[in-house]
Short mmCIF file of C-alpha atoms in Angstrom, two decimals:
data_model
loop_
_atom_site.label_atom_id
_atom_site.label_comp_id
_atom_site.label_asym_id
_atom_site.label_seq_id
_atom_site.Cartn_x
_atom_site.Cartn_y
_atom_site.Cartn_z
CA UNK A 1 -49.56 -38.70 -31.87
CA UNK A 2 -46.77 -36.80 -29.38
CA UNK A 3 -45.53 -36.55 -32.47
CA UNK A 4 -47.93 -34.65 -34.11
CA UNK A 5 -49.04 -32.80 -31.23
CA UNK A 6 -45.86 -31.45 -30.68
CA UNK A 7 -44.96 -30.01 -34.02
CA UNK A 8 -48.72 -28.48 -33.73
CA UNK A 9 -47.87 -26.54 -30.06
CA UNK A 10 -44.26 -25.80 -31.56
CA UNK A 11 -45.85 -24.24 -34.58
CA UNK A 12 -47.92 -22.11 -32.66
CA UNK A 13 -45.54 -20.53 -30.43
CA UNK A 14 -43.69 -20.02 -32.93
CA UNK A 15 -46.66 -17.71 -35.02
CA UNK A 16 -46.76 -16.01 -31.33
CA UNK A 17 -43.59 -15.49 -31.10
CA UNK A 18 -42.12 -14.51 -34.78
CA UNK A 19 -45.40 -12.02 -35.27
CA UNK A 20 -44.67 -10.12 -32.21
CA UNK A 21 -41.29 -9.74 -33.28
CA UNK A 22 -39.63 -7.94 -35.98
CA UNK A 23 -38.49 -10.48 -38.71
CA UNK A 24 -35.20 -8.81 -38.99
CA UNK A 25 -34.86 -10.08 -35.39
CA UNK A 26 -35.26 -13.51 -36.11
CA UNK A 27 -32.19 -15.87 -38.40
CA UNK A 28 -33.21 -18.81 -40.12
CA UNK A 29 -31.25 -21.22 -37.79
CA UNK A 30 -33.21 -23.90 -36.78
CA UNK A 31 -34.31 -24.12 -33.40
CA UNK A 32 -37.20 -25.93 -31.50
CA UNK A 33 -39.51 -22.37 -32.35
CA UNK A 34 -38.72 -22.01 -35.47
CA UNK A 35 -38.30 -18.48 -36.68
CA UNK A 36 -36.72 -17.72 -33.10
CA UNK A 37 -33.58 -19.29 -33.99
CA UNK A 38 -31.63 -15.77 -33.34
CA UNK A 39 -32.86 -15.26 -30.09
CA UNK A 40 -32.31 -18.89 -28.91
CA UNK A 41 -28.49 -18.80 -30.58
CA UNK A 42 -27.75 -15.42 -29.05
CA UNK A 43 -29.08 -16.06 -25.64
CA UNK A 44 -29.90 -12.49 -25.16
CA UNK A 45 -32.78 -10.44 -25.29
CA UNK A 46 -30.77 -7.96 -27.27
CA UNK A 47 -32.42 -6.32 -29.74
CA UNK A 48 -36.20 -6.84 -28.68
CA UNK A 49 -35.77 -10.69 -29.15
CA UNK A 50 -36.36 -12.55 -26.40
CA UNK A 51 -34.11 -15.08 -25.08
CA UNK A 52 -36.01 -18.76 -25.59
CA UNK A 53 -35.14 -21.65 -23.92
CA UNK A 54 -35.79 -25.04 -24.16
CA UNK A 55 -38.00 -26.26 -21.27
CA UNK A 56 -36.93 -29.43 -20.00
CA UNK A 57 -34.54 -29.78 -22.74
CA UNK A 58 -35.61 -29.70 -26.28
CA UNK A 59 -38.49 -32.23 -24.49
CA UNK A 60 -41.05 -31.89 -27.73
CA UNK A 61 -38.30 -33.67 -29.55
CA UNK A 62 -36.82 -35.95 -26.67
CA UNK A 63 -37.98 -37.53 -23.28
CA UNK A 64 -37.84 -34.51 -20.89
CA UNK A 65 -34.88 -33.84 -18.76
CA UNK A 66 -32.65 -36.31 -20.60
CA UNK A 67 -29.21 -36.14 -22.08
CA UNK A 68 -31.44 -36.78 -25.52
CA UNK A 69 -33.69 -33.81 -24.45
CA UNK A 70 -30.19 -32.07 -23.70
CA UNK A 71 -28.71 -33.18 -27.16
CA UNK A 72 -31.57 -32.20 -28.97
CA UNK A 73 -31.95 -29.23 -27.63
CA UNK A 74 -28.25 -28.25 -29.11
CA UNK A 75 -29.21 -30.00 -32.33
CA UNK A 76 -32.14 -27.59 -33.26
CA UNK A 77 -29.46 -24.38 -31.89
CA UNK A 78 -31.12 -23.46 -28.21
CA UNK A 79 -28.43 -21.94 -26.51
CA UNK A 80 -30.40 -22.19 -23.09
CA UNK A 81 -31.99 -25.58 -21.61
CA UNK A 82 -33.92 -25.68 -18.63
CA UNK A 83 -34.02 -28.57 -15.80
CA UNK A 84 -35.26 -29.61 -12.77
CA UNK A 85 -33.01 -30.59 -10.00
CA UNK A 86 -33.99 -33.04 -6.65
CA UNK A 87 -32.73 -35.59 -4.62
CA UNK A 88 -32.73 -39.36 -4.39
CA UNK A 89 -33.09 -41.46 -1.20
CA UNK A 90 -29.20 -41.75 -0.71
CA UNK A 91 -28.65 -38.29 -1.14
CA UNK A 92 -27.92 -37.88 -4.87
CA UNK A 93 -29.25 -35.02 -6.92
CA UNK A 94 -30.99 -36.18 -10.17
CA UNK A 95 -32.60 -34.11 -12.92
CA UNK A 96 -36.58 -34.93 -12.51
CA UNK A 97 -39.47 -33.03 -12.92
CA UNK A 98 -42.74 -34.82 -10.99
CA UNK A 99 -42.72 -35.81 -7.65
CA UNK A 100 -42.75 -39.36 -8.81
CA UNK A 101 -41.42 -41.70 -11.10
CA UNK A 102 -44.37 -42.53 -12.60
CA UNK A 103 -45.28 -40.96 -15.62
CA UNK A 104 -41.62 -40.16 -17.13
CA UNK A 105 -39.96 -43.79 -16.56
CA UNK A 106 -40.70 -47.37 -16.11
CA UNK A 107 -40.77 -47.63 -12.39
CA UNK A 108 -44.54 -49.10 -11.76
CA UNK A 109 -43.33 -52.02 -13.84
CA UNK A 110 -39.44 -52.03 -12.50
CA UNK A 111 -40.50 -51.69 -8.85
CA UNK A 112 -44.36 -52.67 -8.89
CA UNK A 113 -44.92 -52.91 -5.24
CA UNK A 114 -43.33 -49.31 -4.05
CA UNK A 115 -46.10 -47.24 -5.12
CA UNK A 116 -46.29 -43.90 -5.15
CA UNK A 117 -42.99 -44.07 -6.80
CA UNK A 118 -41.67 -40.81 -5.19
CA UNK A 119 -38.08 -39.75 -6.44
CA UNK A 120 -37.24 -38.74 -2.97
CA UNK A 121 -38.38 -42.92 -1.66
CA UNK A 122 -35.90 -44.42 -4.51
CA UNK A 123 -31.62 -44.46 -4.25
CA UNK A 124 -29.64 -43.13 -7.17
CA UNK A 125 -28.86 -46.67 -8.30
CA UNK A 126 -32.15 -47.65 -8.15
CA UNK A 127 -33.12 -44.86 -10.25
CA UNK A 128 -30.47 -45.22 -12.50
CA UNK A 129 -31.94 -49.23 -13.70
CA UNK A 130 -35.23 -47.12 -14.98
CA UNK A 131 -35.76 -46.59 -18.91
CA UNK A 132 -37.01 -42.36 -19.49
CA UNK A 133 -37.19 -42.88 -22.56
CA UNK A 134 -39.99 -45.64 -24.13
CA UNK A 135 -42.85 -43.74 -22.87
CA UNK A 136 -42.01 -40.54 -25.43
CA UNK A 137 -41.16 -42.96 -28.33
CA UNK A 138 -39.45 -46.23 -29.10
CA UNK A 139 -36.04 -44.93 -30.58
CA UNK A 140 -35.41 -43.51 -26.80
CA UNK A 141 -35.76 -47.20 -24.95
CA UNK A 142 -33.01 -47.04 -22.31
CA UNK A 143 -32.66 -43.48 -21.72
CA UNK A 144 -31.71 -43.12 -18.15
CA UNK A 145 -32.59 -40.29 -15.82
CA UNK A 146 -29.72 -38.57 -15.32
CA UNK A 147 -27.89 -37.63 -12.30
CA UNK A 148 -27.00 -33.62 -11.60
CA UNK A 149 -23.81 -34.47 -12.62
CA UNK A 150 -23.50 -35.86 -16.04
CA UNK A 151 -26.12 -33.61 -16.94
CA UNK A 152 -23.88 -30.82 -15.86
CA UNK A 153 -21.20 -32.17 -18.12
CA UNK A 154 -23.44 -32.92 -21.34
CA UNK A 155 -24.41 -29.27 -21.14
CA UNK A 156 -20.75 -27.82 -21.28
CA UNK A 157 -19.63 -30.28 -23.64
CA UNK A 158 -22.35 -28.61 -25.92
CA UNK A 159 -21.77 -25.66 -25.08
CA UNK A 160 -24.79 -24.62 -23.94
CA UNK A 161 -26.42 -22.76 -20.87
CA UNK A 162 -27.89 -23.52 -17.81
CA UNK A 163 -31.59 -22.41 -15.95
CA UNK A 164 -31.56 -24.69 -13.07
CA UNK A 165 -34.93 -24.83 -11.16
CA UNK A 166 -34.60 -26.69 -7.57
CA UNK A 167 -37.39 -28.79 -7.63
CA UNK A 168 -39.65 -28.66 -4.67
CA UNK A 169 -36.95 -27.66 -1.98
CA UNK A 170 -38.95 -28.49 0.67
CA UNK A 171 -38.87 -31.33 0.67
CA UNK A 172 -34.76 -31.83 0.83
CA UNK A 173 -33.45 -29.64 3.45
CA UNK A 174 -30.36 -28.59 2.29
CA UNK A 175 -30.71 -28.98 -1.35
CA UNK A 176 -29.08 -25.25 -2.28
CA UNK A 177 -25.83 -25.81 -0.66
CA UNK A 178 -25.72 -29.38 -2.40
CA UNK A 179 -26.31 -28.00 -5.27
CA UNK A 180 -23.99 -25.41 -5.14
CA UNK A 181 -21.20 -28.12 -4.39
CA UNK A 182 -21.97 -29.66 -6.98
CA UNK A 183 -21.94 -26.92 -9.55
CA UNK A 184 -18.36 -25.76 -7.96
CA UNK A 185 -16.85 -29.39 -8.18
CA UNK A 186 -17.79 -29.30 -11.94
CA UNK A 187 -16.80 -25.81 -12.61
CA UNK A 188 -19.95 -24.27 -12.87
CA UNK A 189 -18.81 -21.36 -10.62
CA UNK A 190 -15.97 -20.04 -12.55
CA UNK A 191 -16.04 -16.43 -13.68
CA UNK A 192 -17.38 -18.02 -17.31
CA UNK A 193 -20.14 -19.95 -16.27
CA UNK A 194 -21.29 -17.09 -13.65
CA UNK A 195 -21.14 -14.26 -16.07
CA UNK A 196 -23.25 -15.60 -19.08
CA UNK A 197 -24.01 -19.26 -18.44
CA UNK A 198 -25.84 -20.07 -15.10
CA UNK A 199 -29.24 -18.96 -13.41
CA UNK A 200 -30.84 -20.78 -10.67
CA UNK A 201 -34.50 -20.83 -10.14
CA UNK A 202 -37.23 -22.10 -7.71
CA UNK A 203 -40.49 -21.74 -6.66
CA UNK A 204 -39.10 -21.33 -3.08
CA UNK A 205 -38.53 -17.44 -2.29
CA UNK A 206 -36.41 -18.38 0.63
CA UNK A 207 -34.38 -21.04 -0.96
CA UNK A 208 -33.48 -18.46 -3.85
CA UNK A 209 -32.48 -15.66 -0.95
CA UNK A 210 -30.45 -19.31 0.07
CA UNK A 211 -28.41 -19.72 -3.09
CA UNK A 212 -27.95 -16.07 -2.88
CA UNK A 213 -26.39 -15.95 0.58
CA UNK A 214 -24.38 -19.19 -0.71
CA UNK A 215 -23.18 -17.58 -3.62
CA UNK A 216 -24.15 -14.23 -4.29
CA UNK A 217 -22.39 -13.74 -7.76
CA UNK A 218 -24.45 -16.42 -8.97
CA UNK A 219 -28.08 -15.37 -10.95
CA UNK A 220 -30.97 -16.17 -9.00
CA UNK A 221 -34.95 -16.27 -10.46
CA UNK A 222 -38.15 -16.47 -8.58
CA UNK A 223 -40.76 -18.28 -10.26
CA UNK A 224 -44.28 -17.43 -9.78
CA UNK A 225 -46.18 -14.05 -9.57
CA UNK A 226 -45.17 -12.33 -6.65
CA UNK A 227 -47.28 -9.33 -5.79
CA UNK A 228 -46.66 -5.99 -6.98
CA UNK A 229 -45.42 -5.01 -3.22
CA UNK A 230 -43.12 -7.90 -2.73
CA UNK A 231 -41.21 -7.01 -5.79
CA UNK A 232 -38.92 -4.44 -4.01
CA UNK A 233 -38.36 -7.27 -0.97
CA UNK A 234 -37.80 -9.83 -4.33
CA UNK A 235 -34.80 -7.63 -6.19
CA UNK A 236 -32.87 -7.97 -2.90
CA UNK A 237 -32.07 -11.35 -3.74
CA UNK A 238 -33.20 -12.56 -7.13
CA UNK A 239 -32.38 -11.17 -10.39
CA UNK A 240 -34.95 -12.41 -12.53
CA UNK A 241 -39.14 -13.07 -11.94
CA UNK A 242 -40.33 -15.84 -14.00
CA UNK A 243 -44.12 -15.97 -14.31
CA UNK A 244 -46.43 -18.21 -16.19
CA UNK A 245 -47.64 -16.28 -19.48
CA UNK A 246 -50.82 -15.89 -17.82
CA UNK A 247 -50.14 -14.31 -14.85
CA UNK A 248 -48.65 -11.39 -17.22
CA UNK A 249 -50.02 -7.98 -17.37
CA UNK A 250 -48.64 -4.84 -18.70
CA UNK A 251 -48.54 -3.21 -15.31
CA UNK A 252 -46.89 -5.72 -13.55
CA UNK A 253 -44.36 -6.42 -16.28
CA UNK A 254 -43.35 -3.04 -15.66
CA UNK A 255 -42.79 -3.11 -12.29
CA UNK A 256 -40.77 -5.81 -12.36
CA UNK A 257 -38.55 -3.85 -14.91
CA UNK A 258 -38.49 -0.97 -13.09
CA UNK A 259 -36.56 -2.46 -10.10
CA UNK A 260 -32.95 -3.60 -10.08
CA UNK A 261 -31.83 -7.27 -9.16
CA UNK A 262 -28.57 -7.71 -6.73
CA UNK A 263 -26.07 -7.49 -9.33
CA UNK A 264 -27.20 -3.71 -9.89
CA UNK A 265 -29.49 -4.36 -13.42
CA UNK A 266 -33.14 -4.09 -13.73
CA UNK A 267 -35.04 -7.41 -12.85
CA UNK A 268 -35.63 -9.57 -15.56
CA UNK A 269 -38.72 -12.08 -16.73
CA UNK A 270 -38.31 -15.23 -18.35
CA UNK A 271 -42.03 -16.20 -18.83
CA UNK A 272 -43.49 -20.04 -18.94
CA UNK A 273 -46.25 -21.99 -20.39
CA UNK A 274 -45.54 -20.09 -23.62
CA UNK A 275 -46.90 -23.05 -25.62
CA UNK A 276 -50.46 -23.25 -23.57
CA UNK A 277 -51.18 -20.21 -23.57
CA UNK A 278 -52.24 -17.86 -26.85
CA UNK A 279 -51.37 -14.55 -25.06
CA UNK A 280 -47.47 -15.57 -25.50
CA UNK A 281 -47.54 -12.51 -28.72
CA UNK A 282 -48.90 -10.01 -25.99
CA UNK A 283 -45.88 -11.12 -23.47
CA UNK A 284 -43.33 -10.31 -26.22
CA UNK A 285 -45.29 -6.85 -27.25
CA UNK A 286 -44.53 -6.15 -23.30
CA UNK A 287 -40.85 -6.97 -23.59
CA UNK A 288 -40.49 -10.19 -22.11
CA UNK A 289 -36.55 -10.95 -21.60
CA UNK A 290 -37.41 -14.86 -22.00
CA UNK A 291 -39.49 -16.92 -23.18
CA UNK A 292 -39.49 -20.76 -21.93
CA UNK A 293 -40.99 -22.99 -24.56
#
């Protein structure tokens, strides 16, 4: 039934997608939206063609934010995969998406009496004994949840590109400059990865204007709808403004293009919730840079 479910949303993103885009835009390489192969391979919006990248991973084909959902991704040629970043109870950073530990792994039955499972309440090790994978299908049994860095290092062994959101910042003071470490230990902040191959992202205006500060060659993205009038205040700091697809409207998307980011170009959007949402054509028709699917 994922299954099935997923090829259904996949297939209709990709009829949103490939109709609001020339066909000469689009290759045939296979890609998680099919018929936006180019723009997934390319990794630019050049040429109308949005950038897409492959939320969580490749996560209709693999358990999200896994080194399957990583591998997968590359399999079906998505240049760009998109994570979530927090931290563990001994100060590790793991790739997780909820809050808790509940609904992606096995940790109600692992560790029955620590309810609510919180990521933050659990230490890397302990985390690291959890299977990711059985819930999305049997084939994935023992898929771990991976740590920052060995998801770091299955993405540039593929080859592949990095959105990194930091997950709920809040709650782990701290979190950018750890991060940061981490991606500079790894080699994340060499003139290569900076130029073409790295964006960080967050809910959390001042934790973006944080990385910034930190590292201000690095891309930064906002993600939300900020105002119309907090744009300007935005570009200071942040290169990119990622909305959901339904907070989109024509005269917002071109304010946001009408400013320019830190690094001196106009302000990007990579929108979200492509695959819920049926006005994902209508985003493209307003030149969308990126669409996360």
């Amino acid at each position: 039934m994922l299954r099935r479910s997923a090829r259904t949303a996949a297939a209709g993103v990709a009829f949103l997608i490939a109709a609001a885009v020339p066909s000469s835009v689009w290759s045939s390489a296979s890609a998680l939206v099919p018929g936006a192969g180019a723009g997934a391979r390319r990794g630019t919006g050049a040429g109308g063609a949005p950038v897409v990248i492959a939320h969580r991973g490749a996560s209709r084909y693999a358990p999200e934010n896994t080194l399957a959902a990583v591998d997968a991704a590359h399999h079906h040629g998505f240049l760009w995969v998109e994570n979530d970043v927090q931290r563990t109870k001994d100060g590790q950073l793991v790739v997780m998406h909820d809050a808790t530990l509940r609904r992606t792994t096995d940790a109600a039955k692992v560790f029955p009496g620590r309810a609510p499972w919180r990521v933050g309440d659990f230490t890397a090790a302990e985390i690291a004994r959890l299977d990711a994978g059985s819930w999305f299908g049997k084939r994935f049994a023992g898929e771990r949840v991976p740590t920052l860095a060995d998801y770091l290092r299955r993405v540039d062994r593929n080859g592949q590109r990095l959105l990194l959101e930091l997950k709920s910042p809040e709650k782990y003071p701290g979190i950018e400059a750890q991060a940061i470490r981490e991606l500079r230990e790894l080699g994340w902040l060499d003139r290569a990865h900076i130029n073409s191959r790295l964006i960080v992202q967050s809910f959390c205006v001042r934790c973006v204007r944080t990385v910034h500060e930190l590292v201000p060659q690095v891309r930064t993205g906002i993600l939300g709808a900020p105002d119309v009038g907090e744009l300007a205040h935005c570009a200071r700091f942040a290169d990119q403004i990622n909305p959901p697809v339904s907070a989109l409207s024509s005269r917002w998307t071109a304010s946001v293009h009408r400013l320019r980011g830190p690094h001196g170009r106009p302000l990007e959007i990579y929108a979200w919730n492509a695959a819920k949402d049926a006005s994902a054509r209508t985003a493209v028709e307003w030149g969308v840079d990126g669409i996360i699917v």
